[in-house]
JSON list of C-alpha atoms in Angstrom, two decimals:
[
{"chain": "A", "resi": 1, "resn": "ILE", "atom": "CA", "xyz": [-78.20, -11.15, 132.01]},
{"chain": "A", "resi": 2, "resn": "ALA", "atom": "CA", "xyz": [-76.11, -9.13, 134.38]},
{"chain": "A", "resi": 3, "resn": "ARG", "atom": "CA", "xyz": [-74.90, -12.26, 136.10]},
{"chain": "A", "resi": 4, "resn": "GLU", "atom": "CA", "xyz": [-73.95, -14.04, 132.83]},
{"chain": "A", "resi": 5, "resn": "TYR", "atom": "CA", "xyz": [-72.21, -10.96, 131.68]},
{"chain": "A", "resi": 6, "resn": "SER", "atom": "CA", "xyz": [-70.01, -10.68, 134.91]},
{"chain": "A", "resi": 7, "resn": "GLN", "atom": "CA", "xyz": [-69.19, -14.30, 134.65]},
{"chain": "A", "resi": 8, "resn": "ARG", "atom": "CA", "xyz": [-67.83, -13.93, 131.17]},
{"chain": "A", "resi": 9, "resn": "LEU", "atom": "CA", "xyz": [-66.09, -10.87, 132.07]},
{"chain": "A", "resi": 10, "resn": "LEU", "atom": "CA", "xyz": [-64.49, -12.80, 134.95]},
{"chain": "A", "resi": 11, "resn": "VAL", "atom": "CA", "xyz": [-63.30, -15.57, 132.65]},
{"chain": "A", "resi": 12, "resn": "LYS", "atom": "CA", "xyz": [-61.72, -13.13, 130.28]},
{"chain": "A", "resi": 13, "resn": "VAL", "atom": "CA", "xyz": [-59.91, -11.33, 133.03]},
{"chain": "A", "resi": 14, "resn": "THR", "atom": "CA", "xyz": [-58.67, -14.70, 134.54]},
{"chain": "A", "resi": 15, "resn": "ARG", "atom": "CA", "xyz": [-57.43, -15.85, 131.07]},
{"chain": "A", "resi": 16, "resn": "GLY", "atom": "CA", "xyz": [-55.74, -12.49, 130.43]},
{"chain": "A", "resi": 17, "resn": "ARG", "atom": "CA", "xyz": [-53.86, -12.83, 133.79]},
{"chain": "A", "resi": 18, "resn": "ARG", "atom": "CA", "xyz": [-52.87, -16.34, 133.23]},
{"chain": "A", "resi": 19, "resn": "GLN", "atom": "CA", "xyz": [-51.51, -15.48, 129.75]},
{"chain": "A", "resi": 20, "resn": "SER", "atom": "CA", "xyz": [-49.51, -12.50, 130.96]},
{"chain": "A", "resi": 21, "resn": "LEU", "atom": "CA", "xyz": [-48.11, -14.47, 133.92]},
{"chain": "A", "resi": 22, "resn": "SER", "atom": "CA", "xyz": [-47.10, -17.26, 131.40]},
{"chain": "A", "resi": 23, "resn": "GLU", "atom": "CA", "xyz": [-45.37, -14.78, 129.25]},
{"chain": "A", "resi": 24, "resn": "GLN", "atom": "CA", "xyz": [-43.56, -13.17, 132.09]},
{"chain": "A", "resi": 25, "resn": "GLN", "atom": "CA", "xyz": [-42.24, -16.37, 133.53]},
{"chain": "A", "resi": 26, "resn": "GLY", "atom": "CA", "xyz": [-41.84, -18.27, 130.43]},
{"chain": "A", "resi": 27, "resn": "ASN", "atom": "CA", "xyz": [-43.21, -21.76, 129.46]},
{"chain": "A", "resi": 28, "resn": "ILE", "atom": "CA", "xyz": [-41.19, -24.66, 130.62]},
{"chain": "A", "resi": 29, "resn": "PHE", "atom": "CA", "xyz": [-42.88, -26.97, 127.84]},
{"chain": "A", "resi": 30, "resn": "SER", "atom": "CA", "xyz": [-42.78, -25.76, 124.22]},
{"chain": "A", "resi": 31, "resn": "ASP", "atom": "CA", "xyz": [-45.78, -26.05, 121.97]},
{"chain": "A", "resi": 32, "resn": "ILE", "atom": "CA", "xyz": [-45.53, -28.92, 119.55]},
{"chain": "A", "resi": 33, "resn": "ASN", "atom": "CA", "xyz": [-47.15, -26.51, 116.84]},
{"chain": "A", "resi": 34, "resn": "ASP", "atom": "CA", "xyz": [-44.04, -24.17, 117.18]},
{"chain": "A", "resi": 35, "resn": "LEU", "atom": "CA", "xyz": [-41.84, -27.13, 116.69]},
{"chain": "A", "resi": 36, "resn": "ARG", "atom": "CA", "xyz": [-43.73, -28.36, 113.71]},
{"chain": "A", "resi": 37, "resn": "ASN", "atom": "CA", "xyz": [-43.69, -24.76, 112.16]},
{"chain": "A", "resi": 38, "resn": "SER", "atom": "CA", "xyz": [-40.05, -24.39, 112.65]},
{"chain": "A", "resi": 39, "resn": "SER", "atom": "CA", "xyz": [-38.94, -27.49, 110.81]},
{"chain": "A", "resi": 40, "resn": "GLY", "atom": "CA", "xyz": [-36.85, -25.58, 108.39]},
{"chain": "A", "resi": 41, "resn": "THR", "atom": "CA", "xyz": [-39.07, -25.93, 105.32]},
{"chain": "A", "resi": 42, "resn": "LYS", "atom": "CA", "xyz": [-39.54, -22.14, 105.02]},
{"chain": "A", "resi": 43, "resn": "ARG", "atom": "CA", "xyz": [-35.85, -21.60, 104.85]},
{"chain": "A", "resi": 44, "resn": "VAL", "atom": "CA", "xyz": [-35.33, -23.91, 101.81]},
{"chain": "A", "resi": 45, "resn": "GLU", "atom": "CA", "xyz": [-38.16, -22.23, 100.03]},
{"chain": "A", "resi": 46, "resn": "SER", "atom": "CA", "xyz": [-36.66, -18.80, 100.47]},
{"chain": "A", "resi": 47, "resn": "VAL", "atom": "CA", "xyz": [-33.35, -19.96, 99.40]},
{"chain": "A", "resi": 48, "resn": "SER", "atom": "CA", "xyz": [-34.85, -21.52, 96.11]},
{"chain": "A", "resi": 49, "resn": "GLN", "atom": "CA", "xyz": [-36.56, -18.07, 95.50]},
{"chain": "A", "resi": 50, "resn": "LEU", "atom": "CA", "xyz": [-33.00, -16.44, 95.63]},
{"chain": "A", "resi": 51, "resn": "TYR", "atom": "CA", "xyz": [-31.91, -18.53, 92.55]},
{"chain": "A", "resi": 52, "resn": "SER", "atom": "CA", "xyz": [-32.04, -17.23, 88.99]},
{"chain": "A", "resi": 53, "resn": "LYS", "atom": "CA", "xyz": [-35.05, -17.90, 86.83]},
{"chain": "A", "resi": 54, "resn": "GLU", "atom": "CA", "xyz": [-33.01, -18.87, 83.86]},
{"chain": "A", "resi": 55, "resn": "GLY", "atom": "CA", "xyz": [-29.81, -20.97, 83.43]},
{"chain": "A", "resi": 56, "resn": "VAL", "atom": "CA", "xyz": [-28.46, -24.42, 83.66]},
{"chain": "A", "resi": 57, "resn": "PHE", "atom": "CA", "xyz": [-27.06, -24.09, 87.11]},
{"chain": "A", "resi": 58, "resn": "GLN", "atom": "CA", "xyz": [-30.43, -23.02, 88.81]},
{"chain": "A", "resi": 59, "resn": "ALA", "atom": "CA", "xyz": [-32.05, -25.88, 86.93]},
{"chain": "A", "resi": 60, "resn": "ILE", "atom": "CA", "xyz": [-29.55, -28.30, 88.36]},
{"chain": "A", "resi": 61, "resn": "ALA", "atom": "CA", "xyz": [-29.74, -26.91, 91.87]},
{"chain": "A", "resi": 62, "resn": "ARG", "atom": "CA", "xyz": [-33.55, -26.91, 91.77]},
{"chain": "A", "resi": 63, "resn": "HIS", "atom": "CA", "xyz": [-33.85, -30.39, 90.55]},
{"chain": "A", "resi": 64, "resn": "SER", "atom": "CA", "xyz": [-34.62, -33.24, 93.24]},
{"chain": "A", "resi": 65, "resn": "TYR", "atom": "CA", "xyz": [-31.93, -35.56, 91.53]},
{"chain": "A", "resi": 66, "resn": "PHE", "atom": "CA", "xyz": [-29.11, -33.12, 92.61]},
{"chain": "A", "resi": 67, "resn": "ASP", "atom": "CA", "xyz": [-30.34, -33.10, 96.24]},
{"chain": "A", "resi": 68, "resn": "ASN", "atom": "CA", "xyz": [-30.74, -36.87, 96.40]},
{"chain": "A", "resi": 69, "resn": "ALA", "atom": "CA", "xyz": [-27.39, -37.62, 94.71]},
{"chain": "A", "resi": 70, "resn": "THR", "atom": "CA", "xyz": [-25.69, -35.19, 97.22]},
{"chain": "A", "resi": 71, "resn": "LEU", "atom": "CA", "xyz": [-27.42, -36.97, 100.22]},
{"chain": "A", "resi": 72, "resn": "PHE", "atom": "CA", "xyz": [-26.26, -40.33, 98.97]},
{"chain": "A", "resi": 73, "resn": "VAL", "atom": "CA", "xyz": [-22.80, -39.13, 98.57]},
{"chain": "A", "resi": 74, "resn": "ILE", "atom": "CA", "xyz": [-22.84, -37.62, 102.01]},
{"chain": "A", "resi": 75, "resn": "CYS", "atom": "CA", "xyz": [-23.75, -41.04, 103.46]},
{"chain": "A", "resi": 76, "resn": "VAL", "atom": "CA", "xyz": [-21.21, -42.83, 101.46]},
{"chain": "A", "resi": 77, "resn": "ASN", "atom": "CA", "xyz": [-18.61, -40.46, 102.61]},
{"chain": "A", "resi": 78, "resn": "ALA", "atom": "CA", "xyz": [-19.58, -40.92, 106.31]},
{"chain": "A", "resi": 79, "resn": "CYS", "atom": "CA", "xyz": [-19.10, -44.73, 105.73]},
{"chain": "A", "resi": 80, "resn": "TRP", "atom": "CA", "xyz": [-15.91, -44.16, 103.94]},
{"chain": "A", "resi": 81, "resn": "ILE", "atom": "CA", "xyz": [-14.46, -42.00, 106.80]},
{"chain": "A", "resi": 82, "resn": "GLY", "atom": "CA", "xyz": [-15.06, -44.94, 109.21]},
{"chain": "A", "resi": 83, "resn": "TYR", "atom": "CA", "xyz": [-13.26, -47.31, 106.78]},
{"chain": "A", "resi": 84, "resn": "ASP", "atom": "CA", "xyz": [-10.48, -44.71, 106.51]},
{"chain": "A", "resi": 85, "resn": "ALA", "atom": "CA", "xyz": [-9.97, -44.30, 110.30]},
{"chain": "A", "resi": 86, "resn": "ASP", "atom": "CA", "xyz": [-9.42, -48.08, 110.63]},
{"chain": "A", "resi": 87, "resn": "GLU", "atom": "CA", "xyz": [-7.20, -48.72, 107.60]},
{"chain": "A", "resi": 88, "resn": "ASN", "atom": "CA", "xyz": [-5.32, -45.52, 106.90]},
{"chain": "A", "resi": 89, "resn": "ASP", "atom": "CA", "xyz": [-2.39, -44.79, 109.16]},
{"chain": "A", "resi": 90, "resn": "ALA", "atom": "CA", "xyz": [-0.84, -42.04, 106.95]},
{"chain": "A", "resi": 91, "resn": "ALA", "atom": "CA", "xyz": [-0.53, -38.62, 108.47]},
{"chain": "A", "resi": 92, "resn": "VAL", "atom": "CA", "xyz": [-1.24, -36.84, 105.05]},
{"chain": "A", "resi": 93, "resn": "LEU", "atom": "CA", "xyz": [-3.08, -38.12, 102.04]},
{"chain": "A", "resi": 94, "resn": "SER", "atom": "CA", "xyz": [0.08, -38.09, 99.97]},
{"chain": "A", "resi": 95, "resn": "GLU", "atom": "CA", "xyz": [1.47, -41.08, 101.89]},
{"chain": "A", "resi": 96, "resn": "ALA", "atom": "CA", "xyz": [-1.84, -42.96, 102.07]},
{"chain": "A", "resi": 97, "resn": "GLY", "atom": "CA", "xyz": [-2.69, -45.93, 99.68]},
{"chain": "A", "resi": 98, "resn": "ILE", "atom": "CA", "xyz": [-3.83, -45.38, 96.28]},
{"chain": "A", "resi": 99, "resn": "GLN", "atom": "CA", "xyz": [-7.36, -46.35, 97.09]},
{"chain": "A", "resi": 100, "resn": "PHE", "atom": "CA", "xyz": [-7.51, -43.62, 99.67]},
{"chain": "A", "resi": 101, "resn": "GLN", "atom": "CA", "xyz": [-6.19, -41.07, 97.39]},
{"chain": "A", "resi": 102, "resn": "ILE", "atom": "CA", "xyz": [-8.63, -41.85, 94.61]},
{"chain": "A", "resi": 103, "resn": "ALA", "atom": "CA", "xyz": [-11.61, -41.73, 96.92]},
{"chain": "A", "resi": 104, "resn": "GLU", "atom": "CA", "xyz": [-10.69, -38.49, 98.70]},
{"chain": "A", "resi": 105, "resn": "ASN", "atom": "CA", "xyz": [-10.13, -36.86, 95.38]},
{"chain": "A", "resi": 106, "resn": "LEU", "atom": "CA", "xyz": [-13.50, -38.02, 94.10]},
{"chain": "A", "resi": 107, "resn": "PHE", "atom": "CA", "xyz": [-15.44, -36.77, 97.22]},
{"chain": "A", "resi": 108, "resn": "CYS", "atom": "CA", "xyz": [-13.58, -33.41, 97.13]},
{"chain": "A", "resi": 109, "resn": "THR", "atom": "CA", "xyz": [-14.27, -33.00, 93.43]},
{"chain": "A", "resi": 110, "resn": "TYR", "atom": "CA", "xyz": [-18.05, -33.76, 93.94]},
{"chain": "A", "resi": 111, "resn": "PHE", "atom": "CA", "xyz": [-18.52, -31.54, 97.01]},
{"chain": "A", "resi": 112, "resn": "SER", "atom": "CA", "xyz": [-16.47, -28.64, 95.37]},
{"chain": "A", "resi": 113, "resn": "LEU", "atom": "CA", "xyz": [-18.65, -28.97, 92.10]},
{"chain": "A", "resi": 114, "resn": "GLU", "atom": "CA", "xyz": [-21.84, -29.05, 94.27]},
{"chain": "A", "resi": 115, "resn": "VAL", "atom": "CA", "xyz": [-20.94, -25.73, 96.02]},
{"chain": "A", "resi": 116, "resn": "PHE", "atom": "CA", "xyz": [-19.87, -24.25, 92.81]},
{"chain": "A", "resi": 117, "resn": "ILE", "atom": "CA", "xyz": [-23.37, -25.09, 91.18]},
{"chain": "A", "resi": 118, "resn": "ARG", "atom": "CA", "xyz": [-25.18, -23.66, 94.09]},
{"chain": "A", "resi": 119, "resn": "PHE", "atom": "CA", "xyz": [-23.06, -20.55, 94.00]},
{"chain": "A", "resi": 120, "resn": "CYS", "atom": "CA", "xyz": [-23.77, -19.97, 90.33]},
{"chain": "A", "resi": 121, "resn": "ALA", "atom": "CA", "xyz": [-27.42, -20.63, 90.81]},
{"chain": "A", "resi": 122, "resn": "PHE", "atom": "CA", "xyz": [-27.99, -17.50, 92.85]},
{"chain": "A", "resi": 123, "resn": "ALA", "atom": "CA", "xyz": [-29.34, -14.60, 90.83]},
{"chain": "A", "resi": 124, "resn": "ARG", "atom": "CA", "xyz": [-27.19, -12.10, 93.15]},
{"chain": "A", "resi": 125, "resn": "LYS", "atom": "CA", "xyz": [-23.96, -13.89, 94.28]},
{"chain": "A", "resi": 126, "resn": "ALA", "atom": "CA", "xyz": [-23.94, -11.97, 97.52]},
{"chain": "A", "resi": 127, "resn": "ASP", "atom": "CA", "xyz": [-27.28, -13.66, 98.56]},
{"chain": "A", "resi": 128, "resn": "CYS", "atom": "CA", "xyz": [-25.25, -16.79, 99.06]},
{"chain": "A", "resi": 129, "resn": "LEU", "atom": "CA", "xyz": [-24.22, -15.34, 102.53]},
{"chain": "A", "resi": 130, "resn": "ARG", "atom": "CA", "xyz": [-27.93, -15.39, 103.59]},
{"chain": "A", "resi": 131, "resn": "ASP", "atom": "CA", "xyz": [-28.01, -19.26, 103.23]},
{"chain": "A", "resi": 132, "resn": "MET", "atom": "CA", "xyz": [-26.86, -20.88, 106.39]},
{"chain": "A", "resi": 133, "resn": "TRP", "atom": "CA", "xyz": [-26.41, -24.33, 104.65]},
{"chain": "A", "resi": 134, "resn": "PHE", "atom": "CA", "xyz": [-24.38, -22.80, 101.92]},
{"chain": "A", "resi": 135, "resn": "ARG", "atom": "CA", "xyz": [-22.02, -21.17, 104.48]},
{"chain": "A", "resi": 136, "resn": "PHE", "atom": "CA", "xyz": [-21.73, -24.26, 106.29]},
{"chain": "A", "resi": 137, "resn": "ASP", "atom": "CA", "xyz": [-20.94, -26.51, 103.25]},
{"chain": "A", "resi": 138, "resn": "THR", "atom": "CA", "xyz": [-18.57, -23.92, 101.94]},
{"chain": "A", "resi": 139, "resn": "PHE", "atom": "CA", "xyz": [-16.52, -24.02, 105.25]},
{"chain": "A", "resi": 140, "resn": "LEU", "atom": "CA", "xyz": [-16.38, -27.82, 104.92]},
{"chain": "A", "resi": 141, "resn": "VAL", "atom": "CA", "xyz": [-15.36, -27.90, 101.30]},
{"chain": "A", "resi": 142, "resn": "LEU", "atom": "CA", "xyz": [-12.58, -25.43, 102.07]},
{"chain": "A", "resi": 143, "resn": "CYS", "atom": "CA", "xyz": [-11.17, -27.70, 104.81]},
{"chain": "A", "resi": 144, "resn": "MET", "atom": "CA", "xyz": [-11.53, -30.63, 102.51]},
{"chain": "A", "resi": 145, "resn": "VAL", "atom": "CA", "xyz": [-9.69, -28.84, 99.67]},
{"chain": "A", "resi": 146, "resn": "ALA", "atom": "CA", "xyz": [-6.87, -27.86, 102.08]},
{"chain": "A", "resi": 147, "resn": "GLU", "atom": "CA", "xyz": [-6.46, -31.37, 103.30]},
{"chain": "A", "resi": 148, "resn": "THR", "atom": "CA", "xyz": [-6.78, -33.04, 99.96]},
{"chain": "A", "resi": 149, "resn": "TRP", "atom": "CA", "xyz": [-5.07, -30.86, 97.39]},
{"chain": "A", "resi": 150, "resn": "ILE", "atom": "CA", "xyz": [-3.18, -27.95, 99.07]},
{"chain": "A", "resi": 151, "resn": "LEU", "atom": "CA", "xyz": [-1.53, -29.90, 102.08]},
{"chain": "A", "resi": 152, "resn": "PRO", "atom": "CA", "xyz": [0.14, -32.53, 99.79]},
{"chain": "A", "resi": 153, "resn": "LEU", "atom": "CA", "xyz": [1.67, -29.68, 97.69]},
{"chain": "A", "resi": 154, "resn": "VAL", "atom": "CA", "xyz": [2.93, -27.73, 100.69]},
{"chain": "A", "resi": 155, "resn": "THR", "atom": "CA", "xyz": [4.58, -30.74, 102.55]},
{"chain": "A", "resi": 156, "resn": "THR", "atom": "CA", "xyz": [7.85, -31.98, 100.84]},
{"chain": "A", "resi": 157, "resn": "GLY", "atom": "CA", "xyz": [9.23, -35.27, 101.82]},
{"chain": "A", "resi": 158, "resn": "GLY", "atom": "CA", "xyz": [8.80, -36.73, 105.41]},
{"chain": "A", "resi": 159, "resn": "ALA", "atom": "CA", "xyz": [10.08, -33.84, 107.43]},
{"chain": "A", "resi": 160, "resn": "GLY", "atom": "CA", "xyz": [7.59, -32.33, 109.72]},
{"chain": "A", "resi": 161, "resn": "LEU", "atom": "CA", "xyz": [4.78, -34.72, 108.82]},
{"chain": "A", "resi": 162, "resn": "SER", "atom": "CA", "xyz": [4.54, -35.92, 112.47]},
{"chain": "A", "resi": 163, "resn": "ASN", "atom": "CA", "xyz": [3.65, -32.27, 113.54]},
{"chain": "A", "resi": 164, "resn": "LEU", "atom": "CA", "xyz": [0.94, -32.31, 110.90]},
{"chain": "A", "resi": 165, "resn": "SER", "atom": "CA", "xyz": [-0.96, -35.44, 112.22]},
{"chain": "A", "resi": 166, "resn": "ILE", "atom": "CA", "xyz": [-3.42, -33.24, 114.00]},
{"chain": "A", "resi": 167, "resn": "LEU", "atom": "CA", "xyz": [-4.65, -32.08, 110.62]},
{"chain": "A", "resi": 168, "resn": "ARG", "atom": "CA", "xyz": [-6.19, -35.53, 110.30]},
{"chain": "A", "resi": 169, "resn": "LEU", "atom": "CA", "xyz": [-8.85, -34.31, 112.67]},
{"chain": "A", "resi": 170, "resn": "LEU", "atom": "CA", "xyz": [-10.05, -32.30, 109.79]},
{"chain": "A", "resi": 171, "resn": "ARG", "atom": "CA", "xyz": [-11.53, -35.36, 108.23]},
{"chain": "A", "resi": 172, "resn": "LEU", "atom": "CA", "xyz": [-13.95, -35.63, 111.36]},
{"chain": "A", "resi": 173, "resn": "LEU", "atom": "CA", "xyz": [-15.44, -32.32, 110.22]},
{"chain": "A", "resi": 174, "resn": "ARG", "atom": "CA", "xyz": [-16.96, -33.91, 107.23]},
{"chain": "A", "resi": 175, "resn": "LEU", "atom": "CA", "xyz": [-19.19, -36.18, 109.51]},
{"chain": "A", "resi": 176, "resn": "THR", "atom": "CA", "xyz": [-21.02, -32.87, 110.27]},
{"chain": "A", "resi": 177, "resn": "ARG", "atom": "CA", "xyz": [-22.42, -33.21, 106.83]},
{"chain": "A", "resi": 178, "resn": "MET", "atom": "CA", "xyz": [-24.81, -35.65, 108.27]},
{"chain": "A", "resi": 179, "resn": "VAL", "atom": "CA", "xyz": [-26.73, -32.62, 109.68]},
{"chain": "A", "resi": 180, "resn": "ARG", "atom": "CA", "xyz": [-27.92, -31.88, 106.20]},
{"chain": "A", "resi": 181, "resn": "LEU", "atom": "CA", "xyz": [-30.06, -35.06, 106.36]},
{"chain": "A", "resi": 182, "resn": "MET", "atom": "CA", "xyz": [-32.31, -33.23, 108.87]},
{"chain": "A", "resi": 183, "resn": "ARG", "atom": "CA", "xyz": [-33.05, -30.90, 106.01]},
{"chain": "A", "resi": 184, "resn": "ALA", "atom": "CA", "xyz": [-34.17, -33.79, 103.93]},
{"chain": "A", "resi": 185, "resn": "ILE", "atom": "CA", "xyz": [-36.09, -35.38, 106.79]},
{"chain": "A", "resi": 186, "resn": "PRO", "atom": "CA", "xyz": [-38.00, -32.80, 108.80]},
{"chain": "A", "resi": 187, "resn": "GLU", "atom": "CA", "xyz": [-39.07, -35.43, 111.38]},
{"chain": "A", "resi": 188, "resn": "LEU", "atom": "CA", "xyz": [-35.34, -35.72, 112.51]},
{"chain": "A", "resi": 189, "resn": "LEU", "atom": "CA", "xyz": [-35.23, -31.92, 113.02]},
{"chain": "A", "resi": 190, "resn": "THR", "atom": "CA", "xyz": [-38.48, -31.99, 114.85]},
{"chain": "A", "resi": 191, "resn": "LEU", "atom": "CA", "xyz": [-37.22, -34.61, 117.25]},
{"chain": "A", "resi": 192, "resn": "VAL", "atom": "CA", "xyz": [-33.92, -32.67, 117.78]},
{"chain": "A", "resi": 193, "resn": "LYS", "atom": "CA", "xyz": [-35.90, -29.58, 118.45]},
{"chain": "A", "resi": 194, "resn": "GLY", "atom": "CA", "xyz": [-38.17, -31.36, 120.79]},
{"chain": "A", "resi": 195, "resn": "ILE", "atom": "CA", "xyz": [-35.15, -32.56, 122.79]},
{"chain": "A", "resi": 196, "resn": "VAL", "atom": "CA", "xyz": [-33.67, -29.09, 123.02]},
{"chain": "A", "resi": 197, "resn": "ALA", "atom": "CA", "xyz": [-37.12, -27.89, 124.08]},
{"chain": "A", "resi": 198, "resn": "ALA", "atom": "CA", "xyz": [-37.27, -30.58, 126.88]},
{"chain": "A", "resi": 199, "resn": "THR", "atom": "CA", "xyz": [-33.88, -29.66, 128.21]},
{"chain": "A", "resi": 200, "resn": "ARG", "atom": "CA", "xyz": [-35.50, -27.01, 130.60]},
{"chain": "A", "resi": 201, "resn": "ALA", "atom": "CA", "xyz": [-38.15, -29.20, 132.04]},
{"chain": "A", "resi": 202, "resn": "VAL", "atom": "CA", "xyz": [-35.38, -31.95, 132.63]},
{"chain": "A", "resi": 203, "resn": "ALA", "atom": "CA", "xyz": [-33.33, -29.46, 134.25]},
{"chain": "A", "resi": 204, "resn": "MET", "atom": "CA", "xyz": [-35.88, -28.46, 136.61]},
{"chain": "A", "resi": 205, "resn": "VAL", "atom": "CA", "xyz": [-36.55, -32.08, 137.57]},
{"chain": "A", "resi": 206, "resn": "LEU", "atom": "CA", "xyz": [-32.84, -32.47, 138.20]},
{"chain": "A", "resi": 207, "resn": "VAL", "atom": "CA", "xyz": [-32.69, -29.38, 140.42]},
{"chain": "A", "resi": 208, "resn": "LEU", "atom": "CA", "xyz": [-35.59, -30.68, 142.50]},
{"chain": "A", "resi": 209, "resn": "LEU", "atom": "CA", "xyz": [-33.94, -33.98, 143.01]},
{"chain": "A", "resi": 210, "resn": "VAL", "atom": "CA", "xyz": [-30.93, -32.38, 144.08]},
{"chain": "A", "resi": 211, "resn": "ILE", "atom": "CA", "xyz": [-32.71, -30.29, 146.62]},
{"chain": "A", "resi": 212, "resn": "GLU", "atom": "CA", "xyz": [-34.57, -33.41, 147.87]},
{"chain": "A", "resi": 213, "resn": "LEU", "atom": "CA", "xyz": [-31.45, -35.43, 148.10]},
{"chain": "A", "resi": 214, "resn": "TYR", "atom": "CA", "xyz": [-29.65, -32.56, 149.92]},
{"chain": "A", "resi": 215, "resn": "VAL", "atom": "CA", "xyz": [-32.35, -32.14, 152.68]},
{"chain": "A", "resi": 216, "resn": "THR", "atom": "CA", "xyz": [-32.58, -35.84, 153.15]},
{"chain": "A", "resi": 217, "resn": "ALA", "atom": "CA", "xyz": [-28.99, -36.25, 153.50]},
{"chain": "A", "resi": 218, "resn": "ILE", "atom": "CA", "xyz": [-28.84, -33.46, 156.29]},
{"chain": "A", "resi": 219, "resn": "VAL", "atom": "CA", "xyz": [-31.87, -35.10, 158.08]},
{"chain": "A", "resi": 220, "resn": "PHE", "atom": "CA", "xyz": [-30.41, -38.58, 157.77]},
{"chain": "A", "resi": 221, "resn": "THR", "atom": "CA", "xyz": [-26.86, -37.45, 158.81]},
{"chain": "A", "resi": 222, "resn": "GLN", "atom": "CA", "xyz": [-28.30, -35.94, 162.00]},
{"chain": "A", "resi": 223, "resn": "GLN", "atom": "CA", "xyz": [-30.53, -38.95, 162.82]},
{"chain": "A", "resi": 224, "resn": "VAL", "atom": "CA", "xyz": [-27.62, -41.33, 162.38]},
{"chain": "A", "resi": 225, "resn": "ALA", "atom": "CA", "xyz": [-25.23, -39.05, 164.53]},
{"chain": "A", "resi": 226, "resn": "VAL", "atom": "CA", "xyz": [-27.45, -39.38, 167.50]},
{"chain": "A", "resi": 227, "resn": "ILE", "atom": "CA", "xyz": [-27.90, -43.20, 166.98]},
{"chain": "A", "resi": 228, "resn": "VAL", "atom": "CA", "xyz": [-24.24, -43.76, 166.58]},
{"chain": "A", "resi": 229, "resn": "ASP", "atom": "CA", "xyz": [-23.63, -41.85, 169.90]},
{"chain": "A", "resi": 230, "resn": "GLY", "atom": "CA", "xyz": [-26.08, -44.03, 171.64]},
{"chain": "A", "resi": 231, "resn": "TRP", "atom": "CA", "xyz": [-24.53, -47.28, 170.22]},
{"chain": "A", "resi": 232, "resn": "GLU", "atom": "CA", "xyz": [-21.04, -46.24, 171.31]},
{"chain": "A", "resi": 233, "resn": "GLU", "atom": "CA", "xyz": [-22.27, -46.05, 174.93]},
{"chain": "A", "resi": 234, "resn": "VAL", "atom": "CA", "xyz": [-23.92, -49.44, 174.68]},
{"chain": "A", "resi": 235, "resn": "VAL", "atom": "CA", "xyz": [-20.85, -51.04, 173.11]},
{"chain": "A", "resi": 236, "resn": "ALA", "atom": "CA", "xyz": [-18.61, -49.45, 175.82]},
{"chain": "A", "resi": 237, "resn": "THR", "atom": "CA", "xyz": [-20.59, -50.97, 178.67]},
{"chain": "A", "resi": 238, "resn": "ALA", "atom": "CA", "xyz": [-21.24, -54.25, 177.11]},
{"chain": "A", "resi": 239, "resn": "GLY", "atom": "CA", "xyz": [-17.68, -55.37, 177.33]},
{"chain": "A", "resi": 240, "resn": "GLU", "atom": "CA", "xyz": [-17.58, -55.06, 181.22]},
{"chain": "A", "resi": 241, "resn": "PRO", "atom": "CA", "xyz": [-19.27, -58.33, 181.94]},
{"chain": "A", "resi": 242, "resn": "VAL", "atom": "CA", "xyz": [-17.24, -60.19, 179.38]},
{"chain": "A", "resi": 243, "resn": "GLY", "atom": "CA", "xyz": [-14.03, -58.76, 180.99]},
{"chain": "A", "resi": 244, "resn": "GLU", "atom": "CA", "xyz": [-15.12, -59.96, 184.52]},
{"chain": "A", "resi": 245, "resn": "ALA", "atom": "CA", "xyz": [-15.90, -63.36, 183.24]},
{"chain": "A", "resi": 246, "resn": "VAL", "atom": "CA", "xyz": [-12.51, -63.61, 181.73]},
{"chain": "A", "resi": 247, "resn": "ALA", "atom": "CA", "xyz": [-10.70, -62.43, 185.03]},
{"chain": "A", "resi": 248, "resn": "LEU", "atom": "CA", "xyz": [-12.50, -65.12, 186.91]}
]
């Protein structure tokens, strides 16, 4: 009995030391369960809990059709940005073709309406700042409104439009809306988190390869230097018989 008790105590002490050592040094490989639990679903549930219990806006914001429609418009907008980059050469929207103006106004109207509905759905309006996705979407909508509606009103004529061509880069910010697909598809977010978690392990492998190459290069350089010195003497003496034969 004493022997079994001492063995169990030794196992517990060993496990405790290993656990404390791993906590101090940090784990290179993350646990898959931690990645699954941090898929972002808890954040969505907490945000829905901040909505009002009554009202039209909260009913729309909670409905699955609203989220699916928004994701569909985001995908269409991403495809449209590619078409716009190929066919639209105008510096500002007011100089673009009529089809580009109609499409940009429709996208801007829908995304602005989406942010407005989600804002009105909160019971306390200040709670909207607690939602990371709401802050992210609001920033993109403000950039889209500035480009689509405010910029054509500020610019008059063609003067100075060449200096405003850099503002076309604001359209690329709308591609970041594709990140919202990760909220609808948790598997994508799990893959991204897995890639980020594996970065440390890959970096350690890269450091090991660099050290190995560095040591091998030093050894190889020293050995080659000795061989080259020996070959210089052989080549220098090998030409003497040839020179004597030519002289004869």
